[in-house]
Every structure is written in structure tokens, then in C-alpha cells.
């Protein structure tokens, strides 16, 4: 994304929980403003994309991989945002433990599944692993610092875009299978 929140989070190290929540909300809001144009582009081009996906087998595979890659990119942003929080709060040990668990699970997954299954399924599993680790970081951050993502005005857009992305992924998966 090209926007670093380390400086902002570092300035809130000794601040009140409300100030930390406000800084974290500002950082997450920056990301969501970048997510809206992606959803608009997909929405505007829905019919041409549908025609291409229905007519070309390679396009279906490519579109599914592209959606998975975009999902990994969005998940990576949230991961980095929470990682910055852990470093700003002086808790790199707990972050290291979560990342170690993630690395072990990814290593086992790649070792067991890479040669036996398609790249699409491996990417889907990697997205699931990344999401699980983000959920662990979110739960720990909320338990420790009472910090959580706040969506304010953008929540309806996130719900709609998530539904669209899930429907597109399901459509591609059904057509591709």
C-alpha cells in the first residue's frame, strides 16, 4: 500500500487506550479508502468479466488465482498493521510466537500438499492460514490493549465487497471444477 503506520503507532505507545484505538482506526480507514476503487472496478466490469469467464477455461483459473492473490494482499495489510502495533507496544516476543506458528503450519502445508494438489487450492489454504494468524493477533491485541479494527462509515461497503468477492470466487470455483 505504501503507507507506514509505524511512526503513528510508536507515538501512541504511552497514550491512553482510546488514543491507540483512534490511531489504529485512522490507519485501517486509509486502507479501506483504497479498497473501494477495487470494488467499483469489479462492479463496473462485472458483465465483461462474466462473459470472459464463461467462455475461456484459462481465464477462469487466472481469475481465481487473481482473487486469491488480492485476498492475500489485503490480509497481508492487516497482518502488517498488527505487526506494527506489536513492535510499537514492545511485544515482539508474542508476535514472534504467532509468526512461528504460522511458519510451521505453512511449511507443513507446502510439504504435504504442493505436489498433490492444484496451485489454486494451495493458495486458498495459505489464505486460510494467514486469516487464522490474523485472527490470533486480533484476539490477542484486543485482550491486551483493547484495540480492534473499526470500520465506521465504510462497513456497508466492506460487507458488500466481501459478498461480491465470495460470490465471484464461488462462481469461478464451480465453473472451474
Short mmCIF file of C-alpha atoms in Angstrom, two decimals:
data_model
loop_
_atom_site.label_atom_id
_atom_site.label_comp_id
_atom_site.label_asym_id
_atom_site.label_seq_id
_atom_site.Cartn_x
_atom_site.Cartn_y
_atom_site.Cartn_z
CA UNK A 1 0.00 0.00 0.00
CA UNK A 2 2.93 2.30 0.58
CA UNK A 3 1.67 3.83 3.83
CA UNK A 4 3.54 3.09 7.01
CA UNK A 5 1.82 3.41 10.33
CA UNK A 6 4.87 2.64 12.46
CA UNK A 7 5.51 6.29 13.30
CA UNK A 8 1.91 6.92 14.34
CA UNK A 9 1.71 3.76 16.44
CA UNK A 10 5.07 4.49 18.08
CA UNK A 11 3.82 7.92 19.18
CA UNK A 12 0.88 6.26 20.93
CA UNK A 13 2.98 3.80 22.96
CA UNK A 14 2.32 5.56 26.27
CA UNK A 15 -1.07 7.01 25.29
CA UNK A 16 -4.49 6.07 26.58
CA UNK A 17 -6.29 3.09 25.05
CA UNK A 18 -8.74 5.50 23.38
CA UNK A 19 -5.85 7.28 21.63
CA UNK A 20 -4.39 3.98 20.50
CA UNK A 21 -7.78 2.89 19.16
CA UNK A 22 -8.15 6.19 17.30
CA UNK A 23 -4.70 5.86 15.70
CA UNK A 24 -5.37 2.26 14.73
CA UNK A 25 -8.75 3.25 13.26
CA UNK A 26 -7.10 6.01 11.21
CA UNK A 27 -4.63 3.52 9.74
CA UNK A 28 -7.31 0.97 8.90
CA UNK A 29 -9.51 3.70 7.38
CA UNK A 30 -6.65 4.64 5.00
CA UNK A 31 -6.61 1.10 3.71
CA UNK A 32 -10.36 0.90 3.22
CA UNK A 33 -10.32 4.03 1.08
CA UNK A 34 -8.02 2.12 -1.28
CA UNK A 35 -10.33 -0.90 -1.26
CA UNK A 36 -13.37 1.00 -2.55
CA UNK A 37 -11.97 1.68 -6.09
CA UNK A 38 -11.11 -2.02 -6.48
CA UNK A 39 -14.71 -2.93 -5.69
CA UNK A 40 -16.00 -0.28 -8.08
CA UNK A 41 -13.81 -1.54 -10.92
CA UNK A 42 -15.00 -5.11 -10.36
CA UNK A 43 -18.61 -3.96 -10.16
CA UNK A 44 -18.44 -1.86 -13.32
CA UNK A 45 -16.75 -4.63 -15.30
CA UNK A 46 -18.90 -7.46 -13.96
CA UNK A 47 -20.64 -8.34 -17.24
CA UNK A 48 -17.46 -8.36 -19.44
CA UNK A 49 -15.68 -10.42 -16.79
CA UNK A 50 -18.60 -12.85 -16.65
CA UNK A 51 -18.53 -13.29 -20.45
CA UNK A 52 -14.78 -13.93 -20.45
CA UNK A 53 -15.01 -16.37 -17.54
CA UNK A 54 -17.83 -18.33 -19.16
CA UNK A 55 -16.02 -18.67 -22.48
CA UNK A 56 -12.41 -19.38 -21.61
CA UNK A 57 -11.18 -22.10 -19.25
CA UNK A 58 -7.77 -20.44 -18.75
CA UNK A 59 -9.47 -17.17 -17.79
CA UNK A 60 -11.37 -18.95 -15.01
CA UNK A 61 -8.18 -20.31 -13.49
CA UNK A 62 -6.42 -16.98 -13.85
CA UNK A 63 -9.32 -15.06 -12.29
CA UNK A 64 -9.48 -17.43 -9.32
CA UNK A 65 -5.72 -17.11 -8.75
CA UNK A 66 -6.02 -13.32 -9.10
CA UNK A 67 -8.81 -13.17 -6.49
CA UNK A 68 -6.76 -15.32 -4.13
CA UNK A 69 -3.71 -13.11 -4.66
CA UNK A 70 -5.78 -9.99 -3.98
CA UNK A 71 -7.14 -11.62 -0.84
CA UNK A 72 -3.60 -12.44 0.32
CA UNK A 73 -2.57 -8.82 -0.32
CA UNK A 74 -5.46 -7.46 1.75
CA UNK A 75 -4.78 -9.97 4.52
CA UNK A 76 -1.11 -9.03 4.44
CA UNK A 77 -2.00 -5.39 5.05
CA UNK A 78 -3.93 -6.28 8.20
CA UNK A 79 -1.10 -8.51 9.30
CA UNK A 80 1.46 -5.72 8.86
CA UNK A 81 -0.80 -3.28 10.67
CA UNK A 82 -0.99 -5.58 13.70
CA UNK A 83 2.74 -6.36 13.47
CA UNK A 84 3.49 -2.64 13.67
CA UNK A 85 1.27 -2.44 16.73
CA UNK A 86 3.14 -5.29 18.42
CA UNK A 87 6.50 -3.62 17.81
CA UNK A 88 5.22 -0.21 18.90
CA UNK A 89 3.90 -1.74 22.13
CA UNK A 90 7.18 -3.56 22.79
CA UNK A 91 5.75 -7.07 22.38
CA UNK A 92 7.86 -8.62 19.59
CA UNK A 93 8.15 -11.91 21.50
CA UNK A 94 4.43 -12.60 21.32
CA UNK A 95 4.39 -11.63 17.66
CA UNK A 96 7.32 -13.96 17.04
CA UNK A 97 5.39 -16.83 18.61
CA UNK A 98 2.37 -16.21 16.35
CA UNK A 99 4.61 -15.91 13.28
CA UNK A 100 6.47 -19.08 14.25
CA UNK A 101 3.16 -20.97 14.43
CA UNK A 102 2.22 -19.53 11.02
CA UNK A 103 5.57 -20.55 9.50
CA UNK A 104 5.34 -24.10 10.83
CA UNK A 105 1.79 -24.55 9.52
CA UNK A 106 2.73 -23.07 6.12
CA UNK A 107 5.81 -25.32 5.91
CA UNK A 108 3.84 -28.45 6.73
CA UNK A 109 1.11 -27.45 4.27
CA UNK A 110 3.55 -26.85 1.45
CA UNK A 111 5.42 -30.07 2.17
CA UNK A 112 2.27 -32.20 2.26
CA UNK A 113 0.14 -30.59 -0.42
CA UNK A 114 2.23 -28.83 -3.03
CA UNK A 115 2.90 -31.84 -5.20
CA UNK A 116 -0.53 -33.43 -4.63
CA UNK A 117 -2.95 -30.58 -5.34
CA UNK A 118 -3.50 -27.62 -7.63
CA UNK A 119 -1.93 -24.23 -7.03
CA UNK A 120 -5.41 -22.73 -6.56
CA UNK A 121 -6.15 -25.00 -3.60
CA UNK A 122 -2.72 -24.36 -2.08
CA UNK A 123 -3.29 -20.59 -2.35
CA UNK A 124 -6.73 -20.98 -0.80
CA UNK A 125 -5.24 -22.91 2.12
CA UNK A 126 -2.48 -20.30 2.52
CA UNK A 127 -5.15 -17.56 2.63
CA UNK A 128 -6.92 -19.53 5.35
CA UNK A 129 -3.72 -19.91 7.35
CA UNK A 130 -2.97 -16.19 7.04
CA UNK A 131 -6.52 -15.35 8.12
CA UNK A 132 -6.21 -17.66 11.15
CA UNK A 133 -2.99 -15.96 12.25
CA UNK A 134 -4.55 -12.52 11.83
CA UNK A 135 -7.46 -13.65 13.97
CA UNK A 136 -4.98 -14.78 16.65
CA UNK A 137 -3.25 -11.38 16.52
CA UNK A 138 -6.61 -9.56 16.63
CA UNK A 139 -7.78 -11.56 19.63
CA UNK A 140 -4.53 -11.02 21.49
CA UNK A 141 -4.43 -7.30 20.65
CA UNK A 142 -7.99 -6.88 21.86
CA UNK A 143 -7.33 -8.85 25.03
CA UNK A 144 -4.10 -6.99 25.80
CA UNK A 145 -4.68 -3.41 24.55
CA UNK A 146 -8.44 -3.34 23.77
CA UNK A 147 -7.56 -2.44 20.18
CA UNK A 148 -9.71 -3.61 17.32
CA UNK A 149 -10.42 -2.62 13.76
CA UNK A 150 -13.19 -0.07 13.45
CA UNK A 151 -14.96 0.41 10.19
CA UNK A 152 -17.17 3.44 10.88
CA UNK A 153 -18.88 4.60 7.68
CA UNK A 154 -17.21 2.06 5.41
CA UNK A 155 -18.79 -1.08 6.95
CA UNK A 156 -21.59 -1.43 4.33
CA UNK A 157 -19.01 -1.21 1.54
CA UNK A 158 -16.88 -3.89 3.19
CA UNK A 159 -19.86 -6.21 3.62
CA UNK A 160 -20.97 -5.72 0.02
CA UNK A 161 -17.46 -6.09 -1.42
CA UNK A 162 -16.84 -9.21 0.68
CA UNK A 163 -20.08 -10.75 -0.58
CA UNK A 164 -19.17 -9.89 -4.17
CA UNK A 165 -15.69 -11.37 -3.78
CA UNK A 166 -17.07 -14.56 -2.20
CA UNK A 167 -19.70 -14.90 -4.92
CA UNK A 168 -17.11 -14.38 -7.66
CA UNK A 169 -14.76 -16.90 -6.06
CA UNK A 170 -17.58 -19.43 -5.65
CA UNK A 171 -18.73 -18.84 -9.24
CA UNK A 172 -15.22 -19.36 -10.56
CA UNK A 173 -14.67 -22.43 -8.39
CA UNK A 174 -17.94 -24.00 -9.53
CA UNK A 175 -17.26 -23.24 -13.19
CA UNK A 176 -13.65 -24.37 -12.90
CA UNK A 177 -14.35 -27.68 -11.12
#
